[in-house]
Amino acid sequence: MIPSVTDRRSRPLRDLRISLTDRCNLRCRYCMPREHFGPGHPYLEPADQLTFDEITRLARVFASLGVRKIRLTGGEPLLRRGVADLVALLAAVPGLDLAMTTNGLLLPAMAERLAKAGLRRVTVSLDSLDDTVFRALADTPVPVRRVLDGIDAAARAGLIPVKVNMVVKRGVNDGCVLPMVERFRGSGHILRFIEYMDVGATNEWQLGEVLPAAEIVRLIDDRYPLEPLGATAPGEVATRYRFRDGAGEIGVIGSVTRPFCGDCTRARLSADGKVHTCLFSSGGTDLRALLRAGASDKELRTTVGALWSAREDRYSELRGRRTRARGDRVEMSYIGG
Ligand code: SAM
Ligand code: SF4
Ligand code: SF4
């Protein structure tokens, strides 16, 4: 096993999220509110983006520092042209677990090709089964059926178990929690509830809109009794529960009320090649500049290793203390959710 570089809090570097694009075909209110992400938004140009060869080279560098899991994300990763070709390149890097997070809309057309290229698992985001709620939250005319078709396509292609991520906003879609549980219990898919987070600078997050993980669990447990499960892997962010009647499991990600910075082994690479060591960071280290200036693998490795060794991030543990103005923060759609 390759030894992993550790940061100042003894956390190894194990996971890399790679954003393939900062663009999206939805405008979820909590992520890319339309008034901030209209045509005037300074989206990256194609030439700004890392090429597939550059991404693969960096993936190898990160793997040599201990990364074992890569998740392709965005923005919407399936909007990146030729994404299956990139999956094939990354699947050839030894020892990497390769997954993707997507809104699912393009999965019916692409799941089979992605699985054949070497993608192992997929997480699909879906916040409600009710068309009215879904359309309001994702700011789209698209019906829920399209996402469900994407989930079915992923399962048919063998990208299982499919994880389904639901961001819960109090007063907006908390009434959708039980219908989601009823739809996915016993399906073999794993539903995961995510506390609404204060990422980026545009979603006007308020603490009162967070439905705490403990309340989500209570709500479900009252109707479908649950029991806790252990973590599957170090750095696992979801607290897991199984249905006592054997109908599968759920996960709850309490990013706000149960911060897991102490176990955070994750770096993020933006589509234009900046590496960030925290979801709430204000700036990244530009690896694209190094790549395009002809840096060797050893130089890239030294840069990333030094960056991780100096890492002290634990924003969620310090959230209450409000250490920084929100305006400083990069958006999740850019940095990679
Ligand atoms: N477009 C893809 C998708 O929606 O799955 C991938 C990128 S998206 C930024 C990744 C994940 O971040 C999604 O599951 C989304 O629901 C979640 N997310 C975005 N903004 C969030 C917020 N403010 N709080 C909690 N989760 C958020
Ligand atoms: Fe797009 Fe995903 Fe953000 Fe929704 S959460 S706007 S689907 S990037
Ligand atoms: Fe990791 Fe930063 Fe999130 Fe803490 S706040 S879990 S350090 S990404």
mmCIF file of C-alpha atoms in Angstrom, residues 20-182:
data_model
loop_
_atom_site.group_PDB
_atom_site.id
_atom_site.type_symbol
_atom_site.label_atom_id
_atom_site.label_comp_id
_atom_site.label_asym_id
_atom_site.label_seq_id
_atom_site.Cartn_x
_atom_site.Cartn_y
_atom_site.Cartn_z
ATOM 1 C CA LEU A 20 -15.111 18.347 -15.039
ATOM 2 C CA THR A 21 -17.032 21.535 -15.725
ATOM 3 C CA ASP A 22 -18.483 24.489 -13.836
ATOM 4 C CA ARG A 23 -21.607 24.385 -16.024
ATOM 5 C CA CYS A 24 -24.882 22.642 -15.325
ATOM 6 C CA ASN A 25 -28.197 21.851 -16.982
ATOM 7 C CA LEU A 26 -30.069 22.582 -13.713
ATOM 8 C CA ARG A 27 -30.095 25.663 -11.503
ATOM 9 C CA CYS A 28 -30.669 24.232 -8.017
ATOM 10 C CA ARG A 29 -31.501 27.132 -5.727
ATOM 11 C CA TYR A 30 -29.009 25.983 -3.081
ATOM 12 C CA CYS A 31 -26.145 25.625 -5.555
ATOM 13 C CA MET A 32 -26.465 27.749 -8.712
ATOM 14 C CA PRO A 33 -29.262 30.289 -8.183
ATOM 15 C CA ARG A 34 -30.251 31.535 -11.631
ATOM 16 C CA GLU A 35 -29.880 35.210 -10.735
ATOM 17 C CA HIS A 36 -26.159 34.576 -10.151
ATOM 18 C CA PHE A 37 -25.581 31.877 -12.767
ATOM 19 C CA GLY A 38 -27.208 33.389 -15.846
ATOM 20 C CA PRO A 39 -25.463 33.873 -19.193
ATOM 21 C CA GLY A 40 -23.444 36.753 -17.684
ATOM 22 C CA HIS A 41 -21.685 34.475 -15.185
ATOM 23 C CA PRO A 42 -17.959 34.113 -15.958
ATOM 24 C CA TYR A 43 -18.001 30.400 -16.783
ATOM 25 C CA LEU A 44 -14.738 28.746 -17.749
ATOM 26 C CA GLU A 45 -13.901 28.615 -21.442
ATOM 27 C CA PRO A 46 -12.991 25.221 -22.953
ATOM 28 C CA ALA A 47 -9.317 26.237 -23.193
ATOM 29 C CA ASP A 48 -9.322 26.999 -19.439
ATOM 30 C CA GLN A 49 -10.241 23.426 -18.631
ATOM 31 C CA LEU A 50 -7.674 20.749 -17.977
ATOM 32 C CA THR A 51 -7.472 18.332 -20.886
ATOM 33 C CA PHE A 52 -8.157 14.645 -20.275
ATOM 34 C CA ASP A 53 -4.433 13.914 -20.458
ATOM 35 C CA GLU A 54 -3.720 16.625 -17.888
ATOM 36 C CA ILE A 55 -6.426 15.279 -15.566
ATOM 37 C CA THR A 56 -5.085 11.740 -15.888
ATOM 38 C CA ARG A 57 -1.556 12.857 -15.200
ATOM 39 C CA LEU A 58 -2.668 14.677 -12.060
ATOM 40 C CA ALA A 59 -4.726 11.656 -11.000
ATOM 41 C CA ARG A 60 -1.549 9.561 -11.127
ATOM 42 C CA VAL A 61 0.319 12.174 -9.084
ATOM 43 C CA PHE A 62 -2.457 12.208 -6.455
ATOM 44 C CA ALA A 63 -2.541 8.393 -6.442
ATOM 45 C CA SER A 64 1.204 8.368 -5.732
ATOM 46 C CA LEU A 65 0.499 10.497 -2.637
ATOM 47 C CA GLY A 66 -2.127 8.093 -1.287
ATOM 48 C CA VAL A 67 -5.385 8.899 -3.118
ATOM 49 C CA ARG A 68 -7.492 5.747 -3.474
ATOM 50 C CA LYS A 69 -10.805 7.144 -4.601
ATOM 51 C CA ILE A 70 -11.662 9.576 -7.357
ATOM 52 C CA ARG A 71 -15.099 11.049 -7.808
ATOM 53 C CA LEU A 72 -15.955 12.909 -11.002
ATOM 54 C CA THR A 73 -18.276 15.807 -10.364
ATOM 55 C CA GLY A 74 -18.952 19.426 -11.266
ATOM 56 C CA GLY A 75 -21.136 21.335 -12.182
ATOM 57 C CA GLU A 76 -22.718 18.532 -14.112
ATOM 58 C CA PRO A 77 -19.963 16.077 -15.103
ATOM 59 C CA LEU A 78 -22.023 14.471 -17.871
ATOM 60 C CA LEU A 79 -21.995 17.771 -19.748
ATOM 61 C CA ARG A 80 -18.249 17.390 -20.322
ATOM 62 C CA ARG A 81 -17.844 16.216 -23.908
ATOM 63 C CA GLY A 82 -16.220 12.794 -24.207
ATOM 64 C CA VAL A 83 -16.466 12.059 -20.472
ATOM 65 C CA ALA A 84 -16.475 8.274 -21.109
ATOM 66 C CA ASP A 85 -13.035 8.620 -22.732
ATOM 67 C CA LEU A 86 -11.758 10.258 -19.555
ATOM 68 C CA VAL A 87 -13.298 7.478 -17.462
ATOM 69 C CA ALA A 88 -11.393 4.947 -19.570
ATOM 70 C CA LEU A 89 -8.109 6.809 -19.019
ATOM 71 C CA LEU A 90 -8.674 7.046 -15.246
ATOM 72 C CA ALA A 91 -9.813 3.429 -14.993
ATOM 73 C CA ALA A 92 -6.358 2.447 -16.253
ATOM 74 C CA VAL A 93 -4.674 4.070 -13.217
ATOM 75 C CA PRO A 94 -3.965 1.155 -10.832
ATOM 76 C CA GLY A 95 -5.626 1.005 -7.440
ATOM 77 C CA LEU A 96 -8.232 3.726 -7.949
ATOM 78 C CA ASP A 97 -11.905 3.432 -7.086
ATOM 79 C CA LEU A 98 -13.753 5.536 -9.647
ATOM 80 C CA ALA A 99 -17.179 7.072 -8.975
ATOM 81 C CA MET A 100 -19.300 9.972 -10.189
ATOM 82 C CA THR A 101 -21.890 12.352 -8.760
ATOM 83 C CA THR A 102 -24.480 13.524 -11.283
ATOM 84 C CA ASN A 103 -27.981 14.981 -11.494
ATOM 85 C CA GLY A 104 -28.805 11.928 -13.594
ATOM 86 C CA LEU A 105 -30.488 13.661 -16.521
ATOM 87 C CA LEU A 106 -28.033 12.359 -19.101
ATOM 88 C CA LEU A 107 -27.600 8.890 -17.597
ATOM 89 C CA PRO A 108 -30.159 7.140 -19.814
ATOM 90 C CA ALA A 109 -27.990 7.998 -22.817
ATOM 91 C CA MET A 110 -24.643 7.467 -21.130
ATOM 92 C CA ALA A 111 -24.737 4.965 -18.255
ATOM 93 C CA GLU A 112 -23.912 1.929 -20.367
ATOM 94 C CA ARG A 113 -20.942 3.617 -22.042
ATOM 95 C CA LEU A 114 -19.604 4.899 -18.709
ATOM 96 C CA ALA A 115 -19.832 1.455 -17.115
ATOM 97 C CA LYS A 116 -18.068 -0.133 -20.084
ATOM 98 C CA ALA A 117 -15.338 2.518 -19.821
ATOM 99 C CA GLY A 118 -14.681 1.506 -16.199
ATOM 100 C CA LEU A 119 -16.893 3.673 -13.980
ATOM 101 C CA ARG A 120 -17.758 1.639 -10.877
ATOM 102 C CA ARG A 121 -20.450 3.559 -9.020
ATOM 103 C CA VAL A 122 -22.671 6.551 -9.340
ATOM 104 C CA THR A 123 -24.422 8.918 -6.958
ATOM 105 C CA VAL A 124 -27.520 10.625 -8.346
ATOM 106 C CA SER A 125 -28.910 13.778 -6.749
ATOM 107 C CA LEU A 126 -32.683 13.982 -6.310
ATOM 108 C CA ASP A 127 -34.411 16.231 -3.783
ATOM 109 C CA SER A 128 -38.062 15.286 -4.214
ATOM 110 C CA LEU A 129 -40.411 12.900 -6.006
ATOM 111 C CA ASP A 130 -42.991 15.654 -6.298
ATOM 112 C CA ASP A 131 -42.703 17.454 -9.622
ATOM 113 C CA THR A 132 -43.747 20.801 -8.188
ATOM 114 C CA VAL A 133 -41.172 20.715 -5.386
ATOM 115 C CA PHE A 134 -38.425 19.289 -7.612
ATOM 116 C CA ARG A 135 -39.008 21.861 -10.328
ATOM 117 C CA ALA A 136 -38.955 24.735 -7.836
ATOM 118 C CA LEU A 137 -35.777 23.509 -6.118
ATOM 119 C CA ALA A 138 -33.890 22.684 -9.306
ATOM 120 C CA ASP A 139 -35.424 25.668 -11.147
ATOM 121 C CA THR A 140 -36.261 23.541 -14.167
ATOM 122 C CA PRO A 141 -39.233 22.450 -16.279
ATOM 123 C CA VAL A 142 -37.788 18.905 -16.325
ATOM 124 C CA PRO A 143 -39.965 16.300 -14.533
ATOM 125 C CA VAL A 144 -38.724 13.975 -11.759
ATOM 126 C CA ARG A 145 -39.300 11.037 -14.130
ATOM 127 C CA ARG A 146 -36.156 12.004 -16.054
ATOM 128 C CA VAL A 147 -33.987 11.597 -12.948
ATOM 129 C CA LEU A 148 -35.688 8.305 -12.050
ATOM 130 C CA ASP A 149 -34.977 7.081 -15.588
ATOM 131 C CA GLY A 150 -31.335 8.017 -15.010
ATOM 132 C CA ILE A 151 -31.243 6.005 -11.774
ATOM 133 C CA ASP A 152 -32.797 2.990 -13.553
ATOM 134 C CA ALA A 153 -30.300 3.289 -16.397
ATOM 135 C CA ALA A 154 -27.385 3.357 -13.930
ATOM 136 C CA ALA A 155 -28.676 0.233 -12.174
ATOM 137 C CA ARG A 156 -29.204 -1.581 -15.490
ATOM 138 C CA ALA A 157 -25.626 -0.732 -16.460
ATOM 139 C CA GLY A 158 -24.375 -2.300 -13.226
ATOM 140 C CA LEU A 159 -23.354 0.949 -11.482
ATOM 141 C CA ILE A 160 -24.650 -0.432 -8.197
ATOM 142 C CA PRO A 161 -25.561 0.194 -5.531
ATOM 143 C CA VAL A 162 -26.794 3.557 -6.832
ATOM 144 C CA LYS A 163 -26.624 6.173 -4.110
ATOM 145 C CA VAL A 164 -29.344 8.822 -4.204
ATOM 146 C CA ASN A 165 -28.456 12.136 -2.548
ATOM 147 C CA MET A 166 -31.226 14.336 -1.191
ATOM 148 C CA VAL A 167 -30.397 17.795 0.161
ATOM 149 C CA VAL A 168 -33.031 18.657 2.770
ATOM 150 C CA LYS A 169 -34.135 22.251 3.249
ATOM 151 C CA ARG A 170 -36.482 22.883 6.133
ATOM 152 C CA GLY A 171 -39.830 24.210 4.963
ATOM 153 C CA VAL A 172 -38.998 23.430 1.320
ATOM 154 C CA ASN A 173 -38.649 19.666 0.880
ATOM 155 C CA ASP A 174 -38.682 18.224 4.396
ATOM 156 C CA GLY A 175 -42.150 16.858 3.568
ATOM 157 C CA CYS A 176 -40.492 14.814 0.800
ATOM 158 C CA VAL A 177 -38.251 12.775 3.121
ATOM 159 C CA LEU A 178 -40.753 9.970 3.863
ATOM 160 C CA PRO A 179 -41.983 9.619 0.248
ATOM 161 C CA MET A 180 -38.324 9.289 -0.817
ATOM 162 C CA VAL A 181 -37.773 6.629 1.864
ATOM 163 C CA GLU A 182 -40.872 4.765 0.686
#
